């Protein structure tokens, strides 16, 4: 009989991404002629759920969509990726929306309108507490209300389920949250927000661990990821060098793949190598959820010794 794997449960956002391709990110007061427009499923939570599912891991998502036309499309997209949608709920009004400018360089800028994601509340978490308790790991981000996130982290801590927080977009967190998080995974600008005045990734990691965090993974794009833990790990996991076409959701891909690899019993540095490979593949493709690689693709990438 096969081993029963506890699912990854994502408690987070789901949005429709309205992506405008443009020569460069427009400055204030500037009008540019765009080169394309696409509507693609996104939202940091849903992106992470789809990425983990594509890697063959059981995943469920707790989230809310609007009663607009996008709501059913977003849930269908999760289901088609084999994400368990039993805890996806409709909320009145619009779905989450993300207005994205994607420059030819691969850089992006994003404005989020939370819509239904703002309706994630403590009662939503209570209704799905059984699912959360059953998780091998819970993945969270900061596109739902901070109160709901704090409540979720407290539940995870109480029942002993590790929680990984991708603190994006950066926002102030209650002090208790830092002690309830198993993995904290900020990118460079988010790290600057939480570890003010730190000069280097190494110094930032020390400041963050001093807040009570157990493990941090500081994502630095092409530089790689600096991993540091209370147990004394402090090392870089390098990124793979690939031509970047679209970096939207590369961080989400990294988080999901890192969680999958940790749950499969890998140490943090080996898990970060797997995640770096998954994220490298994702930036060579357009879209958020659409760019997430399968397990076979990541295995082939690593086998090719990239
Ligand atoms: O992390 C990328 C995501 O951020 C996009 O899919 C967009 O929805 C925003 O939430």
mmCIF file of C-alpha atoms and ligand atoms in Angstrom:
data_model
loop_
_atom_site.group_PDB
_atom_site.id
_atom_site.type_symbol
_atom_site.label_atom_id
_atom_site.label_comp_id
_atom_site.label_asym_id
_atom_site.label_seq_id
_atom_site.Cartn_x
_atom_site.Cartn_y
_atom_site.Cartn_z
ATOM 1 C CA UNK A 1 0.000 0.000 0.000
ATOM 2 C CA UNK A 2 1.360 3.473 -0.924
ATOM 3 C CA UNK A 3 2.300 5.935 1.765
ATOM 4 C CA UNK A 4 -0.476 8.426 2.560
ATOM 5 C CA UNK A 5 0.771 11.966 2.028
ATOM 6 C CA UNK A 6 -0.733 14.757 4.084
ATOM 7 C CA UNK A 7 -1.846 17.464 1.647
ATOM 8 C CA UNK A 8 -0.456 20.920 1.215
ATOM 9 C CA UNK A 9 -3.252 23.328 2.124
ATOM 10 C CA UNK A 10 -3.043 26.826 0.682
ATOM 11 C CA UNK A 11 -4.936 29.506 2.608
ATOM 12 C CA UNK A 12 -4.755 32.512 0.348
ATOM 13 C CA UNK A 13 -5.681 34.622 -2.607
ATOM 14 C CA UNK A 14 -6.985 33.829 -6.047
ATOM 15 C CA UNK A 15 -7.269 36.514 -8.708
ATOM 16 C CA UNK A 16 -7.645 37.095 -12.403
ATOM 17 C CA UNK A 17 -4.493 38.637 -13.828
ATOM 18 C CA UNK A 18 -5.046 41.351 -16.437
ATOM 19 C CA UNK A 19 -1.638 41.382 -18.112
ATOM 20 C CA UNK A 20 -0.516 44.189 -20.415
ATOM 21 C CA UNK A 21 2.706 43.584 -22.305
ATOM 22 C CA UNK A 22 4.660 46.793 -22.738
ATOM 23 C CA UNK A 23 8.142 47.876 -23.899
ATOM 24 C CA UNK A 24 8.874 49.109 -20.367
ATOM 25 C CA UNK A 25 7.070 49.729 -17.099
ATOM 26 C CA UNK A 26 5.327 53.130 -17.508
ATOM 27 C CA UNK A 27 6.430 55.997 -15.297
ATOM 28 C CA UNK A 28 4.010 58.406 -13.601
ATOM 29 C CA UNK A 29 2.148 60.470 -16.195
ATOM 30 C CA UNK A 30 3.527 58.401 -19.100
ATOM 31 C CA UNK A 31 1.421 56.819 -21.867
ATOM 32 C CA UNK A 32 2.905 53.879 -23.741
ATOM 33 C CA UNK A 33 1.679 51.718 -26.626
ATOM 34 C CA UNK A 34 1.345 48.155 -25.326
ATOM 35 C CA UNK A 35 2.248 45.106 -27.400
ATOM 36 C CA UNK A 36 -0.327 42.627 -26.087
ATOM 37 C CA UNK A 37 -2.987 41.874 -23.486
ATOM 38 C CA UNK A 38 -3.962 38.604 -21.788
ATOM 39 C CA UNK A 39 -6.365 37.551 -19.047
ATOM 40 C CA UNK A 40 -4.830 34.665 -17.105
ATOM 41 C CA UNK A 41 -5.534 33.007 -13.736
ATOM 42 C CA UNK A 42 -3.330 34.202 -10.894
ATOM 43 C CA UNK A 43 -3.289 35.260 -7.259
ATOM 44 C CA UNK A 44 -0.343 34.254 -5.119
ATOM 45 C CA UNK A 45 -2.268 31.588 -3.214
ATOM 46 C CA UNK A 46 -3.793 29.940 -6.267
ATOM 47 C CA UNK A 47 -0.475 30.115 -8.117
ATOM 48 C CA UNK A 48 1.201 28.215 -5.291
ATOM 49 C CA UNK A 49 -1.618 25.661 -5.203
ATOM 50 C CA UNK A 50 -1.395 24.985 -8.941
ATOM 51 C CA UNK A 51 2.411 24.804 -8.825
ATOM 52 C CA UNK A 52 2.370 22.171 -6.077
ATOM 53 C CA UNK A 53 -0.347 20.175 -7.860
ATOM 54 C CA UNK A 54 1.609 20.188 -11.147
ATOM 55 C CA UNK A 55 4.501 18.683 -9.207
ATOM 56 C CA UNK A 56 2.214 15.792 -8.337
ATOM 57 C CA UNK A 57 1.572 16.682 -4.693
ATOM 58 C CA UNK A 58 -1.937 16.549 -3.153
ATOM 59 C CA UNK A 59 -3.125 20.124 -2.611
ATOM 60 C CA UNK A 60 -6.301 21.789 -1.379
ATOM 61 C CA UNK A 61 -7.035 25.494 -1.386
ATOM 62 C CA UNK A 62 -9.083 27.571 1.051
ATOM 63 C CA UNK A 63 -10.090 30.746 -0.786
ATOM 64 C CA UNK A 64 -12.890 32.943 -2.095
ATOM 65 C CA UNK A 65 -13.935 34.039 -5.549
ATOM 66 C CA UNK A 66 -16.496 36.632 -6.579
ATOM 67 C CA UNK A 67 -19.921 36.132 -8.109
ATOM 68 C CA UNK A 68 -18.657 37.740 -11.341
ATOM 69 C CA UNK A 69 -17.785 35.859 -14.544
ATOM 70 C CA UNK A 70 -14.211 35.302 -13.355
ATOM 71 C CA UNK A 71 -15.194 33.361 -10.206
ATOM 72 C CA UNK A 72 -16.150 30.036 -11.856
ATOM 73 C CA UNK A 73 -13.293 30.341 -14.350
ATOM 74 C CA UNK A 74 -10.775 30.667 -11.526
ATOM 75 C CA UNK A 75 -12.146 27.683 -9.608
ATOM 76 C CA UNK A 76 -12.291 25.572 -12.802
ATOM 77 C CA UNK A 77 -8.665 26.328 -13.483
ATOM 78 C CA UNK A 78 -7.706 25.073 -10.025
ATOM 79 C CA UNK A 79 -9.752 21.917 -10.499
ATOM 80 C CA UNK A 80 -8.192 21.239 -13.914
ATOM 81 C CA UNK A 81 -4.778 21.375 -12.258
ATOM 82 C CA UNK A 82 -6.026 18.728 -9.746
ATOM 83 C CA UNK A 83 -6.248 21.140 -6.805
ATOM 84 C CA UNK A 84 -8.961 20.074 -4.336
ATOM 85 C CA UNK A 85 -11.510 22.929 -4.467
ATOM 86 C CA UNK A 86 -13.871 21.704 -1.750
ATOM 87 C CA UNK A 87 -12.915 24.712 0.421
ATOM 88 C CA UNK A 88 -13.297 27.331 -2.322
ATOM 89 C CA UNK A 89 -16.249 29.583 -1.531
ATOM 90 C CA UNK A 90 -18.210 32.183 -3.479
ATOM 91 C CA UNK A 91 -18.338 35.703 -2.022
ATOM 92 C CA UNK A 92 -20.573 38.520 -3.243
ATOM 93 C CA UNK A 93 -19.024 41.078 -5.597
ATOM 94 C CA UNK A 94 -15.956 40.887 -7.776
ATOM 95 C CA UNK A 95 -13.163 38.344 -7.760
ATOM 96 C CA UNK A 96 -9.645 39.448 -6.936
ATOM 97 C CA UNK A 97 -8.014 41.287 -9.826
ATOM 98 C CA UNK A 98 -4.370 42.014 -10.553
ATOM 99 C CA UNK A 99 -3.412 44.649 -13.080
ATOM 100 C CA UNK A 100 0.027 43.645 -14.336
ATOM 101 C CA UNK A 101 2.489 45.470 -16.571
ATOM 102 C CA UNK A 102 4.965 43.042 -18.076
ATOM 103 C CA UNK A 103 7.994 44.692 -19.658
ATOM 104 C CA UNK A 104 10.101 43.250 -22.499
ATOM 105 C CA UNK A 105 12.957 42.816 -19.990
ATOM 106 C CA UNK A 106 10.782 40.288 -18.105
ATOM 107 C CA UNK A 107 10.295 42.708 -15.176
ATOM 108 C CA UNK A 108 6.794 43.389 -13.943
ATOM 109 C CA UNK A 109 4.775 45.727 -11.750
ATOM 110 C CA UNK A 110 1.460 44.715 -10.194
ATOM 111 C CA UNK A 111 -1.518 46.470 -8.607
ATOM 112 C CA UNK A 112 -3.974 44.190 -6.798
ATOM 113 C CA UNK A 113 -7.651 44.866 -6.148
ATOM 114 C CA UNK A 114 -8.500 42.260 -3.460
ATOM 115 C CA UNK A 115 -12.221 41.753 -4.271
ATOM 116 C CA UNK A 116 -13.365 38.437 -2.779
ATOM 117 C CA UNK A 117 -9.932 37.843 -1.215
ATOM 118 C CA UNK A 118 -10.757 40.608 1.273
ATOM 119 C CA UNK A 119 -13.758 38.523 2.395
ATOM 120 C CA UNK A 120 -11.554 35.762 3.779
ATOM 121 C CA UNK A 121 -12.367 35.993 7.491
ATOM 122 C CA UNK A 122 -12.001 33.972 10.684
ATOM 123 C CA UNK A 123 -15.298 32.172 9.985
ATOM 124 C CA UNK A 124 -13.919 30.962 6.644
ATOM 125 C CA UNK A 125 -10.956 29.458 8.499
ATOM 126 C CA UNK A 126 -13.238 27.917 11.137
ATOM 127 C CA UNK A 127 -15.332 26.225 8.428
ATOM 128 C CA UNK A 128 -12.198 24.589 7.001
ATOM 129 C CA UNK A 129 -10.264 24.008 10.213
ATOM 130 C CA UNK A 130 -10.485 20.224 9.736
ATOM 131 C CA UNK A 131 -8.789 20.465 6.360
ATOM 132 C CA UNK A 132 -6.085 22.750 7.786
ATOM 133 C CA UNK A 133 -5.474 20.341 10.680
ATOM 134 C CA UNK A 134 -4.985 17.500 8.187
ATOM 135 C CA UNK A 135 -2.249 19.346 6.268
ATOM 136 C CA UNK A 136 1.393 18.378 5.958
ATOM 137 C CA UNK A 137 2.096 22.076 5.482
ATOM 138 C CA UNK A 138 -0.006 25.233 5.112
ATOM 139 C CA UNK A 139 1.100 27.858 2.584
ATOM 140 C CA UNK A 140 0.079 31.489 3.153
ATOM 141 C CA UNK A 141 0.763 34.877 1.563
ATOM 142 C CA UNK A 142 -0.358 38.410 2.397
ATOM 143 C CA UNK A 143 -3.139 38.986 -0.134
ATOM 144 C CA UNK A 144 -5.846 38.152 2.426
ATOM 145 C CA UNK A 145 -6.603 40.205 5.564
ATOM 146 C CA UNK A 146 -3.785 40.152 8.146
ATOM 147 C CA UNK A 147 -6.259 39.234 10.886
ATOM 148 C CA UNK A 148 -7.261 36.099 8.957
ATOM 149 C CA UNK A 149 -3.640 35.241 8.295
ATOM 150 C CA UNK A 150 -2.790 35.643 12.009
ATOM 151 C CA UNK A 151 -5.742 33.468 12.941
ATOM 152 C CA UNK A 152 -4.591 30.795 10.484
ATOM 153 C CA UNK A 153 -1.018 30.868 11.783
ATOM 154 C CA UNK A 154 -2.276 30.543 15.355
ATOM 155 C CA UNK A 155 -4.367 27.518 14.372
ATOM 156 C CA UNK A 156 -1.389 25.925 12.612
ATOM 157 C CA UNK A 157 0.814 26.502 15.670
ATOM 158 C CA UNK A 158 -1.852 25.065 17.982
ATOM 159 C CA UNK A 159 -2.271 21.856 15.982
ATOM 160 C CA UNK A 160 1.402 21.469 15.019
ATOM 161 C CA UNK A 161 1.083 21.988 11.274
ATOM 162 C CA UNK A 162 4.095 23.851 9.800
ATOM 163 C CA UNK A 163 3.172 27.086 8.032
ATOM 164 C CA UNK A 164 5.191 28.706 5.250
ATOM 165 C CA UNK A 165 4.541 32.419 4.839
ATOM 166 C CA UNK A 166 5.421 34.233 1.639
ATOM 167 C CA UNK A 167 5.172 37.791 2.996
ATOM 168 C CA UNK A 168 3.992 39.337 -0.264
ATOM 169 C CA UNK A 169 3.012 42.096 -0.556
ATOM 170 C CA UNK A 170 4.956 43.118 2.570
ATOM 171 C CA UNK A 171 2.829 44.364 5.474
ATOM 172 C CA UNK A 172 3.293 44.716 9.222
ATOM 173 C CA UNK A 173 2.714 41.451 11.097
ATOM 174 C CA UNK A 174 1.837 40.914 14.764
ATOM 175 C CA UNK A 175 4.899 39.892 16.818
ATOM 176 C CA UNK A 176 3.349 36.514 17.676
ATOM 177 C CA UNK A 177 3.200 35.582 14.001
ATOM 178 C CA UNK A 178 6.979 35.385 13.712
ATOM 179 C CA UNK A 179 7.095 32.607 16.303
ATOM 180 C CA UNK A 180 4.286 30.682 14.571
ATOM 181 C CA UNK A 181 5.878 30.499 11.118
ATOM 182 C CA UNK A 182 7.976 27.487 10.112
ATOM 183 C CA UNK A 183 9.375 29.085 6.910
ATOM 184 C CA UNK A 184 9.440 32.804 6.032
ATOM 185 C CA UNK A 185 10.291 33.466 2.371
ATOM 186 C CA UNK A 186 10.587 37.184 1.504
ATOM 187 C CA UNK A 187 12.052 38.505 -1.747
ATOM 188 C CA UNK A 188 14.585 41.328 -1.696
ATOM 189 C CA UNK A 189 12.179 44.253 -1.239
ATOM 190 C CA UNK A 190 10.149 42.347 1.343
ATOM 191 C CA UNK A 191 13.345 41.474 3.227
ATOM 192 C CA UNK A 192 14.207 45.185 3.311
ATOM 193 C CA UNK A 193 10.762 45.852 4.803
ATOM 194 C CA UNK A 194 11.098 43.298 7.629
ATOM 195 C CA UNK A 195 14.844 43.596 8.296
ATOM 196 C CA UNK A 196 15.347 47.334 8.040
ATOM 197 C CA UNK A 197 18.926 48.607 7.815
ATOM 198 C CA UNK A 198 20.427 45.196 7.105
ATOM 199 C CA UNK A 199 23.261 45.443 4.597
ATOM 200 C CA UNK A 200 23.384 41.884 3.277
ATOM 201 C CA UNK A 201 21.253 38.769 2.988
ATOM 202 C CA UNK A 202 23.315 37.179 5.772
ATOM 203 C CA UNK A 203 22.713 40.126 8.097
ATOM 204 C CA UNK A 204 19.003 40.262 7.188
ATOM 205 C CA UNK A 205 18.669 36.572 7.994
ATOM 206 C CA UNK A 206 20.191 37.092 11.450
ATOM 207 C CA UNK A 207 17.802 39.986 12.148
ATOM 208 C CA UNK A 208 14.818 37.916 11.052
ATOM 209 C CA UNK A 209 15.848 34.881 13.098
ATOM 210 C CA UNK A 210 16.203 37.202 16.100
ATOM 211 C CA UNK A 211 12.489 38.047 15.718
ATOM 212 C CA UNK A 212 11.710 34.413 16.577
ATOM 213 C CA UNK A 213 11.469 32.992 13.058
ATOM 214 C CA UNK A 214 12.749 29.415 12.882
ATOM 215 C CA UNK A 215 13.775 29.262 9.223
ATOM 216 C CA UNK A 216 14.085 31.879 6.510
ATOM 217 C CA UNK A 217 14.612 31.633 2.765
ATOM 218 C CA UNK A 218 15.553 35.026 1.349
ATOM 219 C CA UNK A 219 14.721 35.030 -2.365
ATOM 220 C CA UNK A 220 17.144 37.134 -4.419
ATOM 221 C CA UNK A 221 16.130 36.399 -8.018
ATOM 222 C CA UNK A 222 19.107 35.570 -10.228
ATOM 223 C CA UNK A 223 21.454 35.581 -7.195
ATOM 224 C CA UNK A 224 19.654 32.611 -5.660
ATOM 225 C CA UNK A 225 18.164 32.084 -2.220
ATOM 226 C CA UNK A 226 19.875 32.502 1.138
ATOM 227 C CA UNK A 227 18.670 29.854 3.582
ATOM 228 C CA UNK A 228 19.157 30.323 7.321
ATOM 229 C CA UNK A 229 17.755 28.390 10.269
ATOM 230 C CA UNK A 230 17.878 28.490 14.060
ATOM 231 C CA UNK A 231 19.690 25.128 13.818
ATOM 232 C CA UNK A 232 22.669 26.888 12.268
ATOM 233 C CA UNK A 233 22.250 26.484 8.509
ATOM 234 C CA UNK A 234 23.369 29.615 6.670
ATOM 235 C CA UNK A 235 24.037 29.025 2.974
ATOM 236 C CA UNK A 236 23.218 30.176 -0.529
ATOM 237 C CA UNK A 237 21.211 27.988 -2.893
ATOM 238 C CA UNK A 238 22.149 29.323 -6.344
ATOM 239 C CA UNK A 239 19.581 30.097 -9.040
ATOM 240 C CA UNK A 240 19.797 28.528 -12.499
ATOM 241 C CA UNK A 241 20.648 30.902 -15.300
ATOM 242 C CA UNK A 242 17.908 30.923 -17.970
ATOM 243 C CA UNK A 243 16.577 33.585 -20.365
ATOM 244 C CA UNK A 244 13.639 35.159 -18.478
ATOM 245 C CA UNK A 245 10.530 35.811 -20.552
ATOM 246 C CA UNK A 246 8.031 36.460 -17.734
ATOM 247 C CA UNK A 247 8.925 36.535 -14.039
ATOM 248 C CA UNK A 248 5.315 36.827 -12.779
ATOM 249 C CA UNK A 249 4.706 34.116 -10.153
ATOM 250 C CA UNK A 250 8.271 32.768 -10.221
ATOM 251 C CA UNK A 251 8.356 33.322 -6.460
ATOM 252 C CA UNK A 252 5.072 31.438 -6.070
ATOM 253 C CA UNK A 253 6.503 28.563 -8.077
ATOM 254 C CA UNK A 254 9.603 28.553 -5.858
ATOM 255 C CA UNK A 255 7.544 28.421 -2.644
ATOM 256 C CA UNK A 256 5.342 25.582 -3.824
ATOM 257 C CA UNK A 257 8.249 23.495 -5.098
ATOM 258 C CA UNK A 258 10.245 24.161 -1.917
ATOM 259 C CA UNK A 259 7.294 22.997 0.209
ATOM 260 C CA UNK A 260 6.835 19.865 -1.906
ATOM 261 C CA UNK A 261 10.527 18.960 -1.687
ATOM 262 C CA UNK A 262 10.636 19.543 2.086
ATOM 263 C CA UNK A 263 7.539 17.380 2.575
ATOM 264 C CA UNK A 264 9.188 14.681 0.497
ATOM 265 C CA UNK A 265 11.958 14.534 3.092
ATOM 266 C CA UNK A 266 14.671 16.665 1.495
ATOM 267 C CA UNK A 267 16.843 18.999 3.555
ATOM 268 C CA UNK A 268 16.437 22.742 2.981
ATOM 269 C CA UNK A 269 19.357 23.128 0.558
ATOM 270 C CA UNK A 270 18.347 20.169 -1.603
ATOM 271 C CA UNK A 271 14.728 21.405 -1.507
ATOM 272 C CA UNK A 272 15.916 24.864 -2.581
ATOM 273 C CA UNK A 273 17.763 23.341 -5.557
ATOM 274 C CA UNK A 274 14.562 21.591 -6.675
ATOM 275 C CA UNK A 275 12.616 24.842 -6.192
ATOM 276 C CA UNK A 276 15.219 26.821 -8.155
ATOM 277 C CA UNK A 277 14.822 24.423 -11.077
ATOM 278 C CA UNK A 278 11.025 24.731 -11.017
ATOM 279 C CA UNK A 279 11.205 28.537 -10.827
ATOM 280 C CA UNK A 280 13.765 28.654 -13.649
ATOM 281 C CA UNK A 281 11.408 26.758 -15.931
ATOM 282 C CA UNK A 282 8.488 29.006 -14.952
ATOM 283 C CA UNK A 283 10.244 32.229 -16.025
ATOM 284 C CA UNK A 284 10.773 30.867 -19.532
ATOM 285 C CA UNK A 285 6.970 30.764 -19.998
ATOM 286 C CA UNK A 286 4.216 33.328 -20.046
ATOM 287 C CA UNK A 287 1.535 33.569 -17.379
ATOM 288 C CA UNK A 288 1.269 32.719 -13.704
ATOM 289 C CA UNK A 289 -0.530 29.383 -13.168
ATOM 290 C CA UNK A 290 -0.017 28.525 -16.850
ATOM 291 C CA UNK A 291 3.764 28.714 -16.420
ATOM 292 C CA UNK A 292 4.071 26.157 -13.610
ATOM 293 C CA UNK A 293 6.142 23.091 -14.595
ATOM 294 C CA UNK A 294 5.270 19.434 -14.097
ATOM 295 C CA UNK A 295 7.378 17.057 -12.008
ATOM 296 C CA UNK A 296 8.698 15.399 -15.173
ATOM 297 C CA UNK A 297 9.834 18.760 -16.517
ATOM 298 C CA UNK A 298 11.691 19.651 -13.314
ATOM 299 C CA UNK A 299 13.299 16.198 -13.119
ATOM 300 C CA UNK A 300 14.431 16.472 -16.758
ATOM 301 C CA UNK A 301 15.827 19.972 -16.136
ATOM 302 C CA UNK A 302 17.856 18.733 -13.170
ATOM 303 C CA UNK A 303 18.958 15.559 -14.968
ATOM 304 C CA UNK A 304 20.265 17.723 -17.805
ATOM 305 C CA UNK A 305 22.660 19.142 -15.196
ATOM 306 C CA UNK A 306 21.543 22.728 -15.746
HETATM 307 O O1 LIG B 1 2.899 36.504 -7.499
HETATM 308 C C1 LIG B 1 2.279 36.796 -8.711
HETATM 309 C C2 LIG B 1 0.840 37.140 -8.507
HETATM 310 O O2 LIG B 1 0.766 38.338 -7.796
HETATM 311 C C3 LIG B 1 0.055 37.372 -9.749
HETATM 312 O O3 LIG B 1 -0.489 36.201 -10.298
HETATM 313 C C4 LIG B 1 -0.996 38.371 -9.316
HETATM 314 O O4 LIG B 1 -2.260 37.823 -9.203
HETATM 315 C C5 LIG B 1 -0.488 38.896 -7.984
HETATM 316 O O5 LIG B 1 -1.264 38.485 -6.961
#
